[in-house]
XYZ file of C-alpha atoms in Angstrom:
417
model
C 0.005 -0.012 0.096
C 1.226 3.474 -0.553
C 3.308 4.733 2.342
C 2.310 8.286 2.373
C 1.168 11.092 0.136
C 4.052 13.287 1.318
C 6.326 14.062 -1.615
C 9.646 13.204 0.191
C 8.707 9.544 0.770
C 10.115 8.344 -2.484
C 11.244 4.912 -1.251
C 9.000 1.939 -0.635
C 9.646 -1.795 0.215
C 9.580 -2.754 -3.555
C 12.257 -0.504 -4.847
C 15.760 -1.201 -5.690
C 18.203 1.702 -6.965
C 21.288 2.250 -9.136
C 23.747 4.865 -7.854
C 22.344 7.539 -10.168
C 18.718 7.037 -8.850
C 19.940 7.043 -5.297
C 21.598 10.481 -5.726
C 18.248 11.738 -7.449
C 16.183 10.580 -4.612
C 18.509 12.247 -1.977
C 18.209 15.470 -3.850
C 14.313 15.173 -3.753
C 14.220 14.243 -0.070
C 16.791 17.220 0.777
C 14.506 19.687 -0.978
C 11.694 19.132 1.503
C 13.994 19.433 4.535
C 14.047 22.744 6.553
C 17.770 22.719 6.082
C 17.705 22.163 2.345
C 19.379 25.519 1.682
C 22.392 24.612 3.530
C 22.518 20.973 3.251
C 20.924 19.722 0.105
C 23.987 19.961 -1.988
C 26.247 18.316 0.560
C 23.895 15.508 1.113
C 23.583 14.709 -2.548
C 27.434 14.645 -2.775
C 27.368 12.226 0.327
C 25.025 9.871 -1.406
C 27.146 9.917 -4.640
C 30.185 9.256 -2.698
C 28.422 6.452 -0.823
C 27.111 4.739 -4.017
C 30.308 5.228 -5.941
C 32.315 3.893 -2.998
C 30.032 0.865 -2.760
C 30.252 0.135 -6.390
C 34.039 0.482 -6.660
C 34.468 -1.936 -3.666
C 32.685 -4.652 -5.435
C 34.059 -4.295 -8.995
C 36.288 -6.744 -10.735
C 37.893 -10.080 -10.017
C 36.545 -13.440 -8.654
C 34.278 -13.004 -5.884
C 33.285 -9.382 -6.916
C 30.334 -8.083 -4.942
C 30.819 -10.468 -1.948
C 32.960 -8.215 0.257
C 31.300 -7.426 3.558
C 30.169 -3.933 4.387
C 32.908 -1.603 5.755
C 31.263 -1.224 9.261
C 31.170 -5.118 9.573
C 34.874 -5.485 8.591
C 35.828 -2.806 11.109
C 33.946 -4.475 13.825
C 35.766 -7.589 13.319
C 39.062 -5.820 13.612
C 40.096 -5.984 9.941
C 42.068 -3.389 8.218
C 39.708 -0.974 6.524
C 39.909 1.909 4.114
C 38.501 4.410 6.599
C 36.656 4.450 9.950
C 32.935 3.701 9.496
C 30.398 5.894 11.243
C 26.709 5.784 12.205
C 24.742 7.355 15.218
C 22.623 5.808 17.830
C 18.970 6.833 17.565
C 19.915 8.171 14.126
C 16.518 7.290 12.834
C 13.854 9.486 14.542
C 13.012 12.575 16.234
C 15.770 14.937 15.057
C 14.851 14.394 11.295
C 12.050 16.830 9.889
C 10.882 14.002 7.613
C 10.302 11.716 10.597
C 8.272 14.372 12.501
C 6.143 14.862 9.428
C 5.706 11.083 9.231
C 4.453 11.161 12.850
C 1.390 13.304 11.782
C 0.251 10.308 9.541
C 1.315 7.502 11.964
C 0.888 9.149 15.394
C 1.978 6.347 17.775
C 5.447 4.830 18.027
C 4.112 1.342 17.778
C 2.315 2.191 14.524
C 5.590 3.594 13.198
C 7.850 0.766 14.416
C 5.435 -2.295 13.745
C 4.298 -1.181 10.264
C 7.011 -2.604 7.952
C 7.054 -0.011 5.200
C 6.991 2.886 7.676
C 9.757 1.322 9.733
C 11.784 0.929 6.569
C 11.283 4.568 5.580
C 12.337 5.775 8.866
C 15.397 3.547 9.093
C 16.431 4.844 5.585
C 16.061 8.540 6.339
C 19.547 9.092 8.080
C 21.426 6.797 5.683
C 19.870 8.615 2.704
C 20.323 12.021 4.119
C 23.889 11.643 5.820
C 25.451 8.750 4.125
C 25.954 6.606 7.406
C 27.721 3.294 7.007
C 25.251 1.581 9.088
C 21.466 1.494 8.675
C 19.846 0.475 11.966
C 16.404 -0.856 12.111
C 13.860 1.612 13.514
C 12.396 -0.424 16.490
C 12.610 -0.395 20.224
C 14.114 -2.723 22.821
C 10.450 -3.574 24.153
C 9.276 -4.618 20.810
C 9.456 -8.384 21.583
C 7.776 -8.172 24.906
C 4.256 -8.913 23.596
C 5.605 -12.015 22.182
C 6.331 -13.152 25.639
C 3.076 -12.353 27.171
C 4.148 -8.935 28.302
C 1.847 -6.279 26.752
C 2.938 -2.596 26.965
C 1.865 0.840 25.776
C 3.738 3.902 25.218
C 2.398 7.122 26.744
C 3.672 10.344 25.092
C 4.397 11.998 28.411
C 5.387 8.841 30.601
C 6.934 6.666 28.170
C 6.588 2.840 28.187
C 3.730 1.588 30.610
C 2.849 -2.027 31.516
C 1.413 -4.149 34.377
C 4.317 -4.578 36.880
C 5.702 -8.083 37.429
C 6.586 -8.309 41.122
C 5.557 -11.885 42.288
C 6.063 -15.402 41.137
C 2.416 -15.484 40.215
C 2.913 -12.335 37.917
C 5.886 -14.068 36.345
C 3.811 -17.050 35.186
C 2.577 -15.026 32.310
C 6.139 -14.774 30.796
C 6.635 -17.500 28.062
C 9.304 -18.228 25.467
C 8.936 -16.078 22.452
C 8.155 -17.200 18.897
C 9.723 -14.397 16.998
C 8.128 -15.153 13.623
C 4.753 -15.000 15.098
C 5.417 -12.114 17.514
C 7.438 -9.827 15.205
C 6.842 -10.537 11.307
C 7.144 -6.840 10.643
C 10.685 -6.981 11.907
C 11.579 -9.709 9.549
C 10.025 -7.900 6.574
C 11.582 -4.681 7.504
C 15.056 -6.300 7.834
C 14.728 -7.953 4.458
C 13.712 -4.987 2.722
C 16.514 -2.892 4.232
C 18.979 -5.352 2.825
C 17.497 -4.952 -0.579
C 17.326 -0.985 -0.330
C 20.816 0.005 0.951
C 24.042 -0.341 -1.040
C 26.197 -3.512 -0.535
C 28.836 -1.493 1.459
C 26.168 -0.379 3.944
C 25.631 -2.605 7.123
C 22.102 -3.393 8.285
C 22.130 -3.375 11.937
C 19.901 -5.110 14.479
C 19.623 -4.682 18.157
C 18.019 -6.059 21.333
C 17.675 -4.956 24.898
C 19.426 -7.049 27.570
C 17.420 -8.796 30.289
C 18.310 -6.538 33.347
C 17.332 -3.326 31.370
C 14.220 -4.950 30.218
C 13.466 -6.292 33.735
C 13.560 -2.618 34.971
C 10.549 -1.833 32.763
C 8.692 -5.003 33.784
C 9.293 -4.604 37.619
C 8.901 -0.872 37.727
C 5.948 -0.936 35.297
C 7.377 2.222 33.569
C 10.611 4.127 33.149
C 12.296 5.080 36.510
C 14.931 7.358 37.839
C 15.853 5.374 40.923
C 14.837 1.833 40.064
C 13.859 1.048 43.605
C 11.303 -1.649 42.955
C 13.706 -3.838 40.944
C 16.558 -3.204 43.562
C 13.951 -4.227 46.307
C 13.315 -7.467 44.359
C 17.193 -8.035 43.895
C 17.812 -7.623 47.583
C 14.624 -9.353 48.991
C 13.766 -11.995 46.372
C 16.768 -12.460 44.266
C 15.585 -15.860 42.997
C 12.434 -14.214 41.535
C 14.571 -11.690 39.817
C 16.974 -14.458 38.504
C 13.824 -16.308 37.222
C 12.699 -13.363 35.258
C 16.128 -12.481 33.807
C 16.604 -16.104 32.792
C 13.288 -16.092 30.813
C 14.047 -12.967 29.282
C 17.489 -13.989 28.188
C 16.132 -17.161 26.587
C 13.655 -15.108 24.510
C 15.987 -12.271 23.619
C 18.637 -14.720 22.431
C 15.977 -16.191 20.062
C 14.868 -12.715 18.900
C 18.492 -11.855 18.165
C 18.992 -14.941 16.047
C 15.716 -14.128 14.306
C 17.136 -10.713 13.251
C 20.108 -12.193 11.848
C 18.230 -14.799 9.973
C 16.314 -11.947 8.391
C 19.088 -9.744 7.416
C 20.709 -8.027 10.409
C 24.586 -8.106 9.775
C 25.534 -7.000 13.210
C 23.726 -7.206 16.748
C 24.035 -4.584 19.273
C 23.012 -5.348 22.685
C 21.754 -2.483 25.057
C 21.876 -2.793 28.827
C 21.388 0.940 29.141
C 20.301 1.013 32.943
C 22.889 -1.585 34.039
C 25.065 1.404 34.772
C 22.911 1.984 37.853
C 24.117 -1.263 39.397
C 27.090 -1.731 41.915
C 29.922 -3.835 40.452
C 28.740 -6.680 42.632
C 25.168 -6.649 41.507
C 26.277 -6.010 37.918
C 28.219 -9.231 38.057
C 25.158 -11.013 39.454
C 22.145 -9.517 37.709
C 23.438 -8.144 34.353
C 26.629 -9.633 33.004
C 25.577 -13.385 33.120
C 22.548 -12.649 31.020
C 24.370 -10.403 28.648
C 26.624 -13.339 27.979
C 23.770 -15.771 27.386
C 22.627 -13.704 24.520
C 26.188 -13.058 23.005
C 27.046 -16.751 23.263
C 23.841 -17.745 21.619
C 24.458 -15.535 18.700
C 28.129 -16.575 18.373
C 27.101 -20.285 18.702
C 25.048 -20.087 15.528
C 26.585 -17.218 13.727
C 30.151 -16.821 14.848
C 30.923 -14.385 11.983
C 28.244 -11.761 12.966
C 29.849 -9.007 15.124
C 28.258 -8.159 18.401
C 28.474 -4.800 20.244
C 27.449 -3.886 23.900
C 26.352 -0.463 25.172
C 25.761 0.670 28.693
C 24.973 4.329 29.527
C 27.394 5.719 32.190
C 29.542 2.514 31.986
C 32.990 4.057 32.708
C 33.404 1.878 35.694
C 32.224 -1.250 33.881
C 34.346 -1.367 30.892
C 36.469 -4.353 32.051
C 33.342 -6.205 32.993
C 31.879 -5.449 29.564
C 34.889 -6.825 27.793
C 34.918 -9.981 29.896
C 31.836 -10.995 28.087
C 33.683 -11.783 25.070
C 31.756 -9.278 22.982
C 33.445 -8.069 19.685
C 33.002 -4.386 20.248
C 32.459 -2.327 23.391
C 30.637 0.937 22.808
C 31.971 3.582 25.053
C 29.924 6.617 26.263
C 31.289 10.123 26.443
C 32.670 10.014 29.937
C 35.421 7.782 28.950
C 38.706 8.849 27.142
C 38.845 6.829 23.992
C 42.571 5.927 24.245
C 42.182 4.851 27.977
C 39.053 2.848 27.107
C 40.940 0.999 24.229
C 43.707 0.203 26.552
C 41.371 -1.148 29.317
C 39.519 -3.277 26.870
C 42.819 -4.645 25.329
C 44.266 -5.449 28.678
C 41.040 -7.294 29.770
C 40.781 -9.377 26.737
C 44.419 -10.378 27.037
C 43.894 -11.517 30.660
C 40.836 -13.353 29.653
C 42.736 -15.110 26.818
C 40.584 -13.638 24.102
C 41.902 -13.286 20.598
C 42.858 -9.607 19.612
C 42.425 -6.296 21.314
C 38.754 -6.106 20.619
C 36.868 -3.390 18.975
C 35.559 -0.071 20.232
C 32.588 2.165 19.273
C 31.755 5.790 20.054
C 32.206 8.022 21.750
C 31.407 11.830 21.041
C 29.301 13.482 23.527
C 25.941 14.058 21.732
C 25.939 17.581 23.016
C 28.904 18.439 20.838
C 26.470 18.332 17.860
C 25.013 21.637 19.163
C 28.451 23.144 18.883
C 29.995 24.975 15.849
C 31.408 22.929 12.917
C 34.906 23.948 14.132
C 34.137 22.274 17.500
C 32.478 19.164 16.040
C 35.485 18.633 13.517
C 38.080 19.040 16.467
C 36.370 16.814 19.031
C 35.488 14.113 16.409
C 38.979 14.014 14.921
C 40.384 13.853 18.465
C 38.469 10.681 19.021
C 39.372 9.299 15.671
C 43.088 9.847 16.339
C 42.890 8.179 19.824
C 41.030 5.098 18.524
C 43.403 4.483 15.692
C 42.783 3.082 12.165
C 41.421 -0.485 13.055
C 38.762 -1.930 15.298
C 36.919 1.469 15.583
C 33.332 2.359 14.637
C 32.755 6.021 15.122
C 29.454 6.880 16.954
C 28.087 9.078 19.630
C 28.458 8.259 23.218
C 24.664 7.979 23.635
C 21.698 8.391 21.287
C 21.553 11.704 19.155
C 19.270 14.315 20.919
C 15.860 15.163 19.419
C 16.636 18.807 18.868
C 20.073 18.280 17.132
C 20.314 20.251 13.986
C 20.304 18.121 10.939
C 23.020 20.021 9.325
C 25.342 19.312 12.372
C 24.569 15.564 12.257
C 25.337 15.655 8.651
C 28.690 17.568 9.274
C 29.749 15.009 11.915
C 29.210 12.031 9.436
C 31.155 13.941 6.685
C 34.048 14.776 9.170
C 34.389 10.942 9.866
C 34.147 10.040 6.192
C 36.874 12.503 5.209
C 39.245 11.777 8.028
C 42.530 9.996 7.028
C 44.552 8.133 9.579
């Protein structure tokens, strides 16, 4: 069915594009952006460069067209031609096209669970900025209904659900059947693989059990997480039961994403940074590792990434999971973070120094272009030429100027080690 009557919605789930058509479409999309006067020309150049780069990387010789995307190769620690870049939360609120789309599809679940809408939103930052990763527009809570855990999203409060605070409550949790629970995710991922250039990585993601459990036990978002901490300290067996059930389903959901087109899986344990080191070791790390191990057991070549907000004290613990890439937030010096990850992996007997992602403060994107360039290039120099995926230290803010987001991506793409 038609996605929208809006003139900038020029891509649908049935279309494939040559490089020339892609450039034309980016020009059309840019013309309807509030920043068109300043950014349209540079955005079109980005798309042309991206399409040309993808074409040249697959030309000639036996095996032409089989090279993995730049971001995937970097995440594996391979030598790459430049540092890849994308932004957490790149698909969404800071883009004018997205805000216009919200008028037609007013709820988050409508937008994320309607395949052609989710595809369009996922493509917007890739089309506009030339990011090396195209992440599925979705949410860490998306698989919960498939486990018997319904939720709604209140515009002011955020996610809301019936709290799980007893063994009786926990009986409603069951193992997910991803194909029945989230067929829209499969369709969107497959379509994204068709739409993006071969040199662009399609990224999947899941929420980790502890972070998901905070929503289940609190019944909504929280600032202090007192209810889940009460459960951890008074009924730890109940919390472990919930975490185990979540880990089993989320592992299946991660595999489902890979099987339908995701080329990398990022796991988010956003709220585990609120735990003490001892409680992190008990309630977060083992369940992170269950998911990572399940992915690697079946798809050893698919890179994995872990992100935790405010995780400076947890870097060694994150690296001990054996994850391929640790995504650092902006509170950590990149060079120091790399050294800590490398030393931890060596102590654990893991192969190689491990990869790193991040870690520009999202607030920097409100600065001048000179500030954005200086801070971005500082991180790139400290990270070095291999094993680094450039990103923000957290999701891009909703009020970030699109022109500045585009300049950040261009700065990374143009940087030479």
